């Protein structure tokens, strides 16, 4: 922490230089501790400096401050950005937040012009702008990370389009599907996550800067110019809403929670599949760990940690929602508690997405184990029922009943449906002939599911091609 820049002239009270004119005494040490946010909002430094440079340029262009002052401010802010990037900037808790730390350092560099930077601006619209810029940046990074995960899943789907595996409902074997089809399910989930972040980004891309404390300003500012300079689509249309709104942060957390839930579901399957009981797939050494006491262990710790991240992210969503739920317009100091949950959730989601993409990229399915499992549990029973409808013209409900009786007969003989003798089948339904066995193999079953979005290899490859084109 840097030096305490609160000090005034000799004999003057040590009041905060940014707002101390109204006060006779310095804040209590406990007040300073609870009030300061520099310990976490220093992460907004790049966005704070970008917003200040855009504001200074606008003030100069509007002749609200002298052009030479605007240029001096811009040079000073650029120097501060370099100092922070190099790790040479002394942050001070006494200066409360990133805004006042930057402004105090600016005064040291350029002198009097620094005092003109805050013209027609409040920390209320300043922090709202900084925070939007930060969340927007992380939204863009999250979209990119989701697309990397989608590409890893597409590679798995393409390579495993013909690999048969069991599809489950209630974690019981239901019907044969393909590995590629299973991977494509997660592509669709990740795509929805990406679209949620895209939608949130479009809504958050309005600029609060120029709303000032809550009512706007009497200076002839150009809010459209600062909005454009910072890459926003437009200024926020209502100054009260501009400084009050944290929807963009809550929406980011909402999208992050759904995304983390999807990652957790995928991670749970990776944990199951890598067990000795399933042996469906193997995680690489890069995403597994060992045991300090059991030398045989290969623990899927990366998947387990991804699975756990949803707790932190959902917790952040709840925390910010509770902070905001009872606040009147416009700004309240409660809103200082908005950043840490978002920072923590964004960090958790970033590493979870990266780990998920790495695990998927390195994942090695076991085709033989998958095929064996797909053939268990009477997984082609639905194919048999469909055959009875299609070939014998049975109503489906009757076919369902007949198939159930055939499953019972197979279970009694200790065999699966493809191994049930034709005589046993005909004892239940005399019209069944040997052609029924063509639909009872797991590969035939998977190939037959050729409806749009089905598990048939050709359908999987078509979906892979569609998504590759969309991502390109």
GROMACS .gro file of C-alpha atoms in nm:
model
  472
    1UNK     CA    1   0.000   0.000   0.000
    2UNK     CA    2   0.132   0.345  -0.088
    3UNK     CA    3   0.167   0.654   0.121
    4UNK     CA    4  -0.137   0.813   0.287
    5UNK     CA    5  -0.222   1.107   0.062
    6UNK     CA    6  -0.498   1.232   0.296
    7UNK     CA    7  -0.269   1.482   0.465
    8UNK     CA    8  -0.368   1.846   0.424
    9UNK     CA    9  -0.164   2.155   0.502
   10UNK     CA   10  -0.007   2.189   0.851
   11UNK     CA   11  -0.277   2.272   1.104
   12UNK     CA   12  -0.562   2.148   0.881
   13UNK     CA   13  -0.768   1.839   0.969
   14UNK     CA   14  -0.664   1.522   0.788
   15UNK     CA   15  -0.988   1.503   0.590
   16UNK     CA   16  -1.011   1.321   0.259
   17UNK     CA   17  -0.879   1.557  -0.007
   18UNK     CA   18  -1.149   1.453  -0.253
   19UNK     CA   19  -1.449   1.525  -0.034
   20UNK     CA   20  -1.317   1.662   0.295
   21UNK     CA   21  -1.428   2.023   0.266
   22UNK     CA   22  -1.749   1.953   0.453
   23UNK     CA   23  -1.576   1.771   0.739
   24UNK     CA   24  -1.368   1.887   1.034
   25UNK     CA   25  -1.219   1.552   1.133
   26UNK     CA   26  -1.070   1.262   0.947
   27UNK     CA   27  -1.268   0.937   0.933
   28UNK     CA   28  -1.227   0.687   1.211
   29UNK     CA   29  -0.988   0.407   1.119
   30UNK     CA   30  -1.277   0.161   1.121
   31UNK     CA   31  -1.475   0.388   0.888
   32UNK     CA   32  -1.177   0.399   0.654
   33UNK     CA   33  -1.154   0.021   0.660
   34UNK     CA   34  -1.522  -0.045   0.588
   35UNK     CA   35  -1.542   0.234   0.331
   36UNK     CA   36  -1.234   0.152   0.127
   37UNK     CA   37  -1.275  -0.060  -0.185
   38UNK     CA   38  -0.930  -0.022  -0.341
   39UNK     CA   39  -0.841  -0.372  -0.223
   40UNK     CA   40  -1.069  -0.513  -0.493
   41UNK     CA   41  -1.176  -0.233  -0.728
   42UNK     CA   42  -0.818  -0.182  -0.841
   43UNK     CA   43  -0.919  -0.446  -1.095
   44UNK     CA   44  -1.114  -0.168  -1.266
   45UNK     CA   45  -0.799   0.036  -1.328
   46UNK     CA   46  -0.784  -0.012  -1.704
   47UNK     CA   47  -1.152   0.066  -1.744
   48UNK     CA   48  -1.131   0.366  -1.509
   49UNK     CA   49  -0.845   0.516  -1.707
   50UNK     CA   50  -1.019   0.449  -2.039
   51UNK     CA   51  -1.334   0.622  -1.912
   52UNK     CA   52  -1.137   0.920  -1.781
   53UNK     CA   53  -0.948   0.962  -2.108
   54UNK     CA   54  -1.274   0.959  -2.303
   55UNK     CA   55  -1.427   1.208  -2.058
   56UNK     CA   56  -1.127   1.442  -2.074
   57UNK     CA   57  -1.123   1.433  -2.454
   58UNK     CA   58  -1.493   1.521  -2.461
   59UNK     CA   59  -1.447   1.807  -2.212
   60UNK     CA   60  -1.172   1.947  -2.431
   61UNK     CA   61  -1.371   1.906  -2.752
   62UNK     CA   62  -1.670   2.082  -2.592
   63UNK     CA   63  -1.440   2.362  -2.466
   64UNK     CA   64  -1.552   2.291  -2.110
   65UNK     CA   65  -1.183   2.269  -2.019
   66UNK     CA   66  -0.888   2.408  -2.212
   67UNK     CA   67  -0.747   2.190  -2.487
   68UNK     CA   68  -0.401   2.199  -2.328
   69UNK     CA   69  -0.550   2.077  -1.998
   70UNK     CA   70  -0.725   1.792  -2.178
   71UNK     CA   71  -0.397   1.694  -2.344
   72UNK     CA   72  -0.207   1.709  -2.014
   73UNK     CA   73  -0.471   1.492  -1.846
   74UNK     CA   74  -0.453   1.239  -2.127
   75UNK     CA   75  -0.072   1.221  -2.105
   76UNK     CA   76  -0.089   1.178  -1.730
   77UNK     CA   77  -0.350   0.904  -1.752
   78UNK     CA   78  -0.144   0.719  -2.012
   79UNK     CA   79   0.154   0.733  -1.775
   80UNK     CA   80  -0.058   0.599  -1.488
   81UNK     CA   81  -0.178   0.312  -1.708
   82UNK     CA   82   0.186   0.224  -1.779
   83UNK     CA   83   0.274   0.241  -1.409
   84UNK     CA   84  -0.011   0.010  -1.314
   85UNK     CA   85   0.074  -0.235  -1.591
   86UNK     CA   86   0.435  -0.241  -1.475
   87UNK     CA   87   0.339  -0.289  -1.111
   88UNK     CA   88   0.491   0.045  -1.013
   89UNK     CA   89   0.174   0.217  -0.891
   90UNK     CA   90   0.131   0.275  -0.516
   91UNK     CA   91  -0.233   0.207  -0.423
   92UNK     CA   92  -0.351   0.380  -0.106
   93UNK     CA   93  -0.639   0.259   0.111
   94UNK     CA   94  -0.676   0.611   0.248
   95UNK     CA   95  -0.785   0.721  -0.099
   96UNK     CA   96  -1.072   0.470  -0.082
   97UNK     CA   97  -1.110   0.353  -0.440
   98UNK     CA   98  -0.953   0.324  -0.781
   99UNK     CA   99  -1.101   0.655  -0.898
  100UNK     CA  100  -0.943   0.863  -0.623
  101UNK     CA  101  -0.614   0.674  -0.640
  102UNK     CA  102  -0.587   0.752  -1.010
  103UNK     CA  103  -0.692   1.115  -0.968
  104UNK     CA  104  -0.447   1.174  -0.682
  105UNK     CA  105  -0.160   1.031  -0.886
  106UNK     CA  106  -0.272   1.239  -1.184
  107UNK     CA  107  -0.241   1.553  -0.969
  108UNK     CA  108   0.115   1.453  -0.880
  109UNK     CA  109   0.200   1.415  -1.249
  110UNK     CA  110   0.024   1.708  -1.418
  111UNK     CA  111  -0.067   1.940  -1.133
  112UNK     CA  112  -0.366   2.173  -1.154
  113UNK     CA  113  -0.522   2.032  -1.475
  114UNK     CA  114  -0.594   1.709  -1.286
  115UNK     CA  115  -0.852   1.895  -1.079
  116UNK     CA  116  -1.050   1.970  -1.395
  117UNK     CA  117  -1.097   1.605  -1.492
  118UNK     CA  118  -1.392   1.555  -1.259
  119UNK     CA  119  -1.589   1.839  -1.418
  120UNK     CA  120  -1.942   1.722  -1.514
  121UNK     CA  121  -1.878   1.381  -1.360
  122UNK     CA  122  -1.949   1.199  -1.033
  123UNK     CA  123  -1.801   0.885  -0.888
  124UNK     CA  124  -2.154   0.746  -0.930
  125UNK     CA  125  -2.151   0.754  -1.310
  126UNK     CA  126  -1.779   0.687  -1.312
  127UNK     CA  127  -1.802   0.356  -1.126
  128UNK     CA  128  -2.113   0.254  -1.319
  129UNK     CA  129  -1.918   0.307  -1.641
  130UNK     CA  130  -1.604   0.133  -1.517
  131UNK     CA  131  -1.801  -0.168  -1.395
  132UNK     CA  132  -1.998  -0.200  -1.718
  133UNK     CA  133  -1.677  -0.187  -1.918
  134UNK     CA  134  -1.522  -0.457  -1.699
  135UNK     CA  135  -1.826  -0.686  -1.718
  136UNK     CA  136  -1.845  -0.629  -2.093
  137UNK     CA  137  -1.479  -0.727  -2.130
  138UNK     CA  138  -1.535  -1.043  -1.928
  139UNK     CA  139  -1.849  -1.120  -2.124
  140UNK     CA  140  -1.645  -1.108  -2.446
  141UNK     CA  141  -1.381  -1.333  -2.291
  142UNK     CA  142  -1.649  -1.578  -2.175
  143UNK     CA  143  -1.803  -1.594  -2.523
  144UNK     CA  144  -1.460  -1.673  -2.668
  145UNK     CA  145  -1.399  -1.941  -2.404
  146UNK     CA  146  -1.736  -2.102  -2.477
  147UNK     CA  147  -1.651  -2.118  -2.846
  148UNK     CA  148  -1.322  -2.290  -2.764
  149UNK     CA  149  -1.515  -2.548  -2.563
  150UNK     CA  150  -1.762  -2.592  -2.850
  151UNK     CA  151  -1.477  -2.659  -3.093
  152UNK     CA  152  -1.328  -2.921  -2.860
  153UNK     CA  153  -1.668  -3.090  -2.835
  154UNK     CA  154  -1.710  -3.079  -3.213
  155UNK     CA  155  -1.377  -3.255  -3.260
  156UNK     CA  156  -1.490  -3.529  -3.021
  157UNK     CA  157  -1.826  -3.557  -3.196
  158UNK     CA  158  -1.670  -3.580  -3.539
  159UNK     CA  159  -1.424  -3.849  -3.434
  160UNK     CA  160  -1.689  -4.047  -3.248
  161UNK     CA  161  -1.986  -4.016  -3.482
  162UNK     CA  162  -1.999  -4.396  -3.529
  163UNK     CA  163  -1.905  -4.498  -3.174
  164UNK     CA  164  -2.206  -4.654  -3.003
  165UNK     CA  165  -2.267  -4.596  -2.633
  166UNK     CA  166  -2.560  -4.628  -2.394
  167UNK     CA  167  -2.802  -4.344  -2.361
  168UNK     CA  168  -2.948  -4.310  -2.013
  169UNK     CA  169  -3.263  -4.192  -1.846
  170UNK     CA  170  -3.278  -4.206  -1.465
  171UNK     CA  171  -2.914  -4.323  -1.501
  172UNK     CA  172  -3.054  -4.650  -1.635
  173UNK     CA  173  -2.965  -4.776  -1.983
  174UNK     CA  174  -3.240  -4.654  -2.215
  175UNK     CA  175  -3.139  -4.666  -2.584
  176UNK     CA  176  -2.817  -4.684  -2.782
  177UNK     CA  177  -2.680  -4.347  -2.890
  178UNK     CA  178  -2.351  -4.242  -3.041
  179UNK     CA  179  -2.058  -4.074  -2.869
  180UNK     CA  180  -2.082  -3.799  -3.127
  181UNK     CA  181  -2.447  -3.740  -3.047
  182UNK     CA  182  -2.368  -3.715  -2.677
  183UNK     CA  183  -2.092  -3.461  -2.742
  184UNK     CA  184  -2.325  -3.258  -2.964
  185UNK     CA  185  -2.574  -3.229  -2.679
  186UNK     CA  186  -2.312  -3.028  -2.491
  187UNK     CA  187  -2.241  -2.819  -2.800
  188UNK     CA  188  -2.606  -2.713  -2.801
  189UNK     CA  189  -2.592  -2.632  -2.429
  190UNK     CA  190  -2.274  -2.427  -2.469
  191UNK     CA  191  -2.427  -2.247  -2.766
  192UNK     CA  192  -2.723  -2.140  -2.556
  193UNK     CA  193  -2.483  -2.018  -2.291
  194UNK     CA  194  -2.295  -1.819  -2.554
  195UNK     CA  195  -2.619  -1.667  -2.679
  196UNK     CA  196  -2.723  -1.569  -2.327
  197UNK     CA  197  -2.396  -1.382  -2.283
  198UNK     CA  198  -2.440  -1.222  -2.624
  199UNK     CA  199  -2.790  -1.108  -2.531
  200UNK     CA  200  -2.667  -0.971  -2.199
  201UNK     CA  201  -2.386  -0.786  -2.374
  202UNK     CA  202  -2.629  -0.615  -2.610
  203UNK     CA  203  -2.838  -0.490  -2.319
  204UNK     CA  204  -2.541  -0.374  -2.110
  205UNK     CA  205  -2.385  -0.178  -2.395
  206UNK     CA  206  -2.523   0.160  -2.292
  207UNK     CA  207  -2.298   0.424  -2.136
  208UNK     CA  208  -2.373   0.575  -1.792
  209UNK     CA  209  -2.099   0.837  -1.822
  210UNK     CA  210  -2.242   1.188  -1.807
  211UNK     CA  211  -2.531   1.096  -1.579
  212UNK     CA  212  -2.319   1.255  -1.303
  213UNK     CA  213  -2.442   1.194  -0.949
  214UNK     CA  214  -2.802   1.117  -1.047
  215UNK     CA  215  -2.959   1.415  -1.231
  216UNK     CA  216  -2.727   1.483  -1.523
  217UNK     CA  217  -2.521   1.802  -1.547
  218UNK     CA  218  -2.560   2.166  -1.647
  219UNK     CA  219  -2.241   2.151  -1.855
  220UNK     CA  220  -2.281   2.117  -2.231
  221UNK     CA  221  -2.134   1.767  -2.246
  222UNK     CA  222  -2.156   1.530  -2.543
  223UNK     CA  223  -2.263   1.196  -2.402
  224UNK     CA  224  -2.286   1.039  -2.744
  225UNK     CA  225  -1.918   1.117  -2.803
  226UNK     CA  226  -1.802   0.951  -2.481
  227UNK     CA  227  -2.031   0.654  -2.543
  228UNK     CA  228  -1.885   0.606  -2.892
  229UNK     CA  229  -1.528   0.649  -2.768
  230UNK     CA  230  -1.579   0.366  -2.518
  231UNK     CA  231  -1.747   0.134  -2.767
  232UNK     CA  232  -2.100   0.168  -2.630
  233UNK     CA  233  -2.397   0.171  -2.864
  234UNK     CA  234  -2.556   0.473  -2.700
  235UNK     CA  235  -2.573   0.665  -2.371
  236UNK     CA  236  -2.812   0.549  -2.101
  237UNK     CA  237  -3.135   0.743  -2.154
  238UNK     CA  238  -3.217   0.818  -1.789
  239UNK     CA  239  -2.960   0.955  -1.548
  240UNK     CA  240  -3.126   0.806  -1.239
  241UNK     CA  241  -3.135   0.462  -1.396
  242UNK     CA  242  -2.781   0.499  -1.529
  243UNK     CA  243  -2.623   0.523  -1.184
  244UNK     CA  244  -2.872   0.286  -1.016
  245UNK     CA  245  -2.864  -0.002  -1.263
  246UNK     CA  246  -2.672  -0.319  -1.189
  247UNK     CA  247  -2.887  -0.539  -1.411
  248UNK     CA  248  -2.586  -0.593  -1.634
  249UNK     CA  249  -2.395  -0.751  -1.345
  250UNK     CA  250  -2.690  -0.961  -1.230
  251UNK     CA  251  -2.754  -1.076  -1.585
  252UNK     CA  252  -2.389  -1.171  -1.625
  253UNK     CA  253  -2.414  -1.376  -1.305
  254UNK     CA  254  -2.739  -1.535  -1.418
  255UNK     CA  255  -2.587  -1.645  -1.749
  256UNK     CA  256  -2.274  -1.757  -1.563
  257UNK     CA  257  -2.480  -1.968  -1.322
  258UNK     CA  258  -2.660  -2.150  -1.605
  259UNK     CA  259  -2.332  -2.200  -1.787
  260UNK     CA  260  -2.163  -2.334  -1.473
  261UNK     CA  261  -2.458  -2.569  -1.422
  262UNK     CA  262  -2.400  -2.711  -1.769
  263UNK     CA  263  -2.028  -2.748  -1.699
  264UNK     CA  264  -2.110  -2.923  -1.373
  265UNK     CA  265  -2.337  -3.172  -1.547
  266UNK     CA  266  -2.067  -3.250  -1.802
  267UNK     CA  267  -1.806  -3.279  -1.526
  268UNK     CA  268  -2.028  -3.525  -1.340
  269UNK     CA  269  -2.038  -3.748  -1.647
  270UNK     CA  270  -1.661  -3.727  -1.685
  271UNK     CA  271  -1.625  -3.835  -1.322
  272UNK     CA  272  -1.861  -4.130  -1.375
  273UNK     CA  273  -1.713  -4.233  -1.708
  274UNK     CA  274  -1.359  -4.243  -1.572
  275UNK     CA  275  -1.445  -4.483  -1.286
  276UNK     CA  276  -1.343  -4.849  -1.288
  277UNK     CA  277  -1.714  -4.935  -1.285
  278UNK     CA  278  -1.788  -4.748  -1.609
  279UNK     CA  279  -1.454  -4.729  -1.794
  280UNK     CA  280  -1.623  -4.535  -2.073
  281UNK     CA  281  -1.343  -4.284  -2.118
  282UNK     CA  282  -1.006  -4.183  -1.982
  283UNK     CA  283  -0.906  -3.835  -1.870
  284UNK     CA  284  -0.553  -3.739  -1.960
  285UNK     CA  285  -0.276  -3.714  -1.702
  286UNK     CA  286  -0.288  -3.338  -1.756
  287UNK     CA  287  -0.630  -3.321  -1.593
  288UNK     CA  288  -0.596  -3.599  -1.333
  289UNK     CA  289  -0.415  -3.625  -1.001
  290UNK     CA  290  -0.278  -3.905  -0.786
  291UNK     CA  291  -0.315  -4.004  -0.424
  292UNK     CA  292  -0.062  -3.948  -0.147
  293UNK     CA  293  -0.128  -4.296  -0.006
  294UNK     CA  294  -0.287  -4.509  -0.282
  295UNK     CA  295  -0.046  -4.537  -0.575
  296UNK     CA  296  -0.302  -4.685  -0.813
  297UNK     CA  297  -0.536  -4.387  -0.802
  298UNK     CA  298  -0.609  -4.154  -1.094
  299UNK     CA  299  -0.847  -3.895  -0.955
  300UNK     CA  300  -1.060  -3.676  -1.186
  301UNK     CA  301  -0.990  -3.369  -0.972
  302UNK     CA  302  -1.023  -3.118  -1.256
  303UNK     CA  303  -1.375  -3.243  -1.331
  304UNK     CA  304  -1.467  -3.244  -0.964
  305UNK     CA  305  -1.347  -2.885  -0.922
  306UNK     CA  306  -1.538  -2.773  -1.231
  307UNK     CA  307  -1.844  -2.942  -1.082
  308UNK     CA  308  -1.797  -2.743  -0.761
  309UNK     CA  309  -1.759  -2.401  -0.924
  310UNK     CA  310  -2.133  -2.363  -0.973
  311UNK     CA  311  -2.168  -2.323  -0.597
  312UNK     CA  312  -1.948  -2.015  -0.594
  313UNK     CA  313  -2.111  -1.867  -0.902
  314UNK     CA  314  -2.468  -1.927  -0.786
  315UNK     CA  315  -2.369  -1.786  -0.447
  316UNK     CA  316  -2.246  -1.470  -0.617
  317UNK     CA  317  -2.574  -1.434  -0.804
  318UNK     CA  318  -2.773  -1.467  -0.483
  319UNK     CA  319  -2.542  -1.226  -0.296
  320UNK     CA  320  -2.575  -0.946  -0.552
  321UNK     CA  321  -2.951  -0.996  -0.591
  322UNK     CA  322  -2.995  -0.964  -0.215
  323UNK     CA  323  -2.781  -0.648  -0.209
  324UNK     CA  324  -2.989  -0.484  -0.482
  325UNK     CA  325  -3.338  -0.597  -0.388
  326UNK     CA  326  -3.418  -0.328  -0.132
  327UNK     CA  327  -3.234  -0.024  -0.267
  328UNK     CA  328  -3.416   0.296  -0.361
  329UNK     CA  329  -3.299   0.511  -0.650
  330UNK     CA  330  -3.031   0.622  -0.706
  331UNK     CA  331  -2.688   0.529  -0.567
  332UNK     CA  332  -2.641   0.376  -0.222
  333UNK     CA  333  -2.312   0.268  -0.068
  334UNK     CA  334  -2.453  -0.085  -0.052
  335UNK     CA  335  -2.367  -0.101  -0.420
  336UNK     CA  336  -1.998  -0.108  -0.334
  337UNK     CA  337  -2.070  -0.475  -0.254
  338UNK     CA  338  -2.155  -0.541  -0.619
  339UNK     CA  339  -1.804  -0.601  -0.748
  340UNK     CA  340  -1.647  -0.875  -0.538
  341UNK     CA  341  -1.916  -1.136  -0.616
  342UNK     CA  342  -1.889  -1.060  -0.987
  343UNK     CA  343  -1.509  -1.067  -0.981
  344UNK     CA  344  -1.510  -1.401  -0.799
  345UNK     CA  345  -1.773  -1.556  -1.024
  346UNK     CA  346  -1.599  -1.438  -1.340
  347UNK     CA  347  -1.270  -1.586  -1.223
  348UNK     CA  348  -1.438  -1.916  -1.130
  349UNK     CA  349  -1.615  -1.940  -1.464
  350UNK     CA  350  -1.300  -1.854  -1.659
  351UNK     CA  351  -1.097  -2.136  -1.508
  352UNK     CA  352  -1.389  -2.381  -1.524
  353UNK     CA  353  -1.438  -2.318  -1.896
  354UNK     CA  354  -1.067  -2.353  -1.965
  355UNK     CA  355  -1.045  -2.677  -1.767
  356UNK     CA  356  -1.357  -2.816  -1.935
  357UNK     CA  357  -1.219  -2.744  -2.282
  358UNK     CA  358  -0.887  -2.905  -2.189
  359UNK     CA  359  -1.050  -3.218  -2.050
  360UNK     CA  360  -1.273  -3.257  -2.356
  361UNK     CA  361  -0.985  -3.199  -2.592
  362UNK     CA  362  -0.774  -3.475  -2.429
  363UNK     CA  363  -1.060  -3.718  -2.352
  364UNK     CA  364  -1.014  -4.073  -2.484
  365UNK     CA  365  -1.335  -4.277  -2.519
  366UNK     CA  366  -1.315  -4.657  -2.505
  367UNK     CA  367  -1.528  -4.777  -2.802
  368UNK     CA  368  -1.538  -5.141  -2.691
  369UNK     CA  369  -1.645  -5.061  -2.336
  370UNK     CA  370  -1.905  -4.819  -2.468
  371UNK     CA  371  -2.045  -5.078  -2.710
  372UNK     CA  372  -2.063  -5.346  -2.442
  373UNK     CA  373  -2.251  -5.111  -2.212
  374UNK     CA  374  -2.483  -5.004  -2.494
  375UNK     CA  375  -2.588  -5.366  -2.549
  376UNK     CA  376  -2.685  -5.417  -2.187
  377UNK     CA  377  -3.011  -5.345  -2.014
  378UNK     CA  378  -3.238  -5.438  -2.307
  379UNK     CA  379  -3.141  -5.110  -2.476
  380UNK     CA  380  -3.297  -5.207  -2.810
  381UNK     CA  381  -3.643  -5.273  -2.663
  382UNK     CA  382  -3.780  -4.955  -2.820
  383UNK     CA  383  -3.643  -5.065  -3.158
  384UNK     CA  384  -3.831  -5.394  -3.116
  385UNK     CA  385  -4.154  -5.208  -3.033
  386UNK     CA  386  -4.105  -4.984  -3.338
  387UNK     CA  387  -4.051  -5.295  -3.555
  388UNK     CA  388  -4.379  -5.444  -3.432
  389UNK     CA  389  -4.556  -5.120  -3.528
  390UNK     CA  390  -4.382  -5.078  -3.861
  391UNK     CA  391  -4.380  -5.442  -3.983
  392UNK     CA  392  -4.679  -5.601  -3.811
  393UNK     CA  393  -4.897  -5.291  -3.800
  394UNK     CA  394  -4.958  -5.308  -3.426
  395UNK     CA  395  -5.082  -5.003  -3.238
  396UNK     CA  396  -4.786  -4.871  -3.039
  397UNK     CA  397  -4.949  -4.936  -2.702
  398UNK     CA  398  -4.997  -5.302  -2.794
  399UNK     CA  399  -4.643  -5.321  -2.928
  400UNK     CA  400  -4.518  -5.169  -2.600
  401UNK     CA  401  -4.700  -5.445  -2.407
  402UNK     CA  402  -4.567  -5.724  -2.633
  403UNK     CA  403  -4.213  -5.589  -2.605
  404UNK     CA  404  -4.240  -5.579  -2.229
  405UNK     CA  405  -4.338  -5.946  -2.231
  406UNK     CA  406  -4.039  -6.026  -2.455
  407UNK     CA  407  -3.806  -5.841  -2.219
  408UNK     CA  408  -3.947  -6.045  -1.931
  409UNK     CA  409  -3.887  -6.366  -2.127
  410UNK     CA  410  -3.527  -6.266  -2.205
  411UNK     CA  411  -3.467  -6.172  -1.843
  412UNK     CA  412  -3.597  -6.512  -1.733
  413UNK     CA  413  -3.348  -6.685  -1.967
  414UNK     CA  414  -3.061  -6.456  -1.860
  415UNK     CA  415  -3.005  -6.318  -2.209
  416UNK     CA  416  -3.050  -5.987  -2.384
  417UNK     CA  417  -3.305  -5.934  -2.661
  418UNK     CA  418  -3.068  -6.002  -2.955
  419UNK     CA  419  -2.995  -6.345  -2.800
  420UNK     CA  420  -3.354  -6.446  -2.728
  421UNK     CA  421  -3.442  -6.746  -2.953
  422UNK     CA  422  -3.703  -6.686  -3.222
  423UNK     CA  423  -3.918  -6.961  -3.070
  424UNK     CA  424  -3.937  -6.770  -2.742
  425UNK     CA  425  -4.036  -6.456  -2.929
  426UNK     CA  426  -4.304  -6.637  -3.129
  427UNK     CA  427  -4.444  -6.781  -2.808
  428UNK     CA  428  -4.534  -6.422  -2.718
  429UNK     CA  429  -4.626  -6.299  -3.067
  430UNK     CA  430  -4.651  -6.568  -3.340
  431UNK     CA  431  -4.612  -6.323  -3.631
  432UNK     CA  432  -4.256  -6.229  -3.536
  433UNK     CA  433  -3.999  -6.365  -3.783
  434UNK     CA  434  -3.620  -6.372  -3.801
  435UNK     CA  435  -3.599  -6.031  -3.970
  436UNK     CA  436  -3.658  -5.876  -3.626
  437UNK     CA  437  -3.296  -5.944  -3.533
  438UNK     CA  438  -3.182  -5.681  -3.784
  439UNK     CA  439  -3.312  -5.404  -3.556
  440UNK     CA  440  -3.180  -5.550  -3.231
  441UNK     CA  441  -2.810  -5.474  -3.281
  442UNK     CA  442  -2.691  -5.154  -3.115
  443UNK     CA  443  -2.524  -5.018  -3.432
  444UNK     CA  444  -2.841  -5.075  -3.633
  445UNK     CA  445  -3.042  -4.910  -3.360
  446UNK     CA  446  -2.823  -4.600  -3.362
  447UNK     CA  447  -2.821  -4.578  -3.742
  448UNK     CA  448  -3.197  -4.605  -3.755
  449UNK     CA  449  -3.248  -4.289  -3.546
  450UNK     CA  450  -3.211  -4.068  -3.851
  451UNK     CA  451  -3.475  -3.807  -3.775
  452UNK     CA  452  -3.350  -3.448  -3.756
  453UNK     CA  453  -3.146  -3.412  -3.439
  454UNK     CA  454  -3.126  -3.788  -3.392
  455UNK     CA  455  -2.830  -4.001  -3.295
  456UNK     CA  456  -2.761  -4.155  -3.638
  457UNK     CA  457  -2.400  -4.097  -3.747
  458UNK     CA  458  -2.507  -3.909  -4.061
  459UNK     CA  459  -2.719  -3.677  -3.849
  460UNK     CA  460  -2.430  -3.620  -3.611
  461UNK     CA  461  -2.194  -3.534  -3.896
  462UNK     CA  462  -2.449  -3.296  -4.043
  463UNK     CA  463  -2.478  -3.116  -3.709
  464UNK     CA  464  -2.100  -3.104  -3.672
  465UNK     CA  465  -2.071  -2.946  -4.017
  466UNK     CA  466  -2.344  -2.694  -3.936
  467UNK     CA  467  -2.174  -2.584  -3.618
  468UNK     CA  468  -1.827  -2.570  -3.772
  469UNK     CA  469  -1.964  -2.337  -4.037
  470UNK     CA  470  -2.140  -2.125  -3.776
  471UNK     CA  471  -1.824  -2.092  -3.565
  472UNK     CA  472  -1.604  -2.010  -3.861
   0.00000   0.00000   0.00000
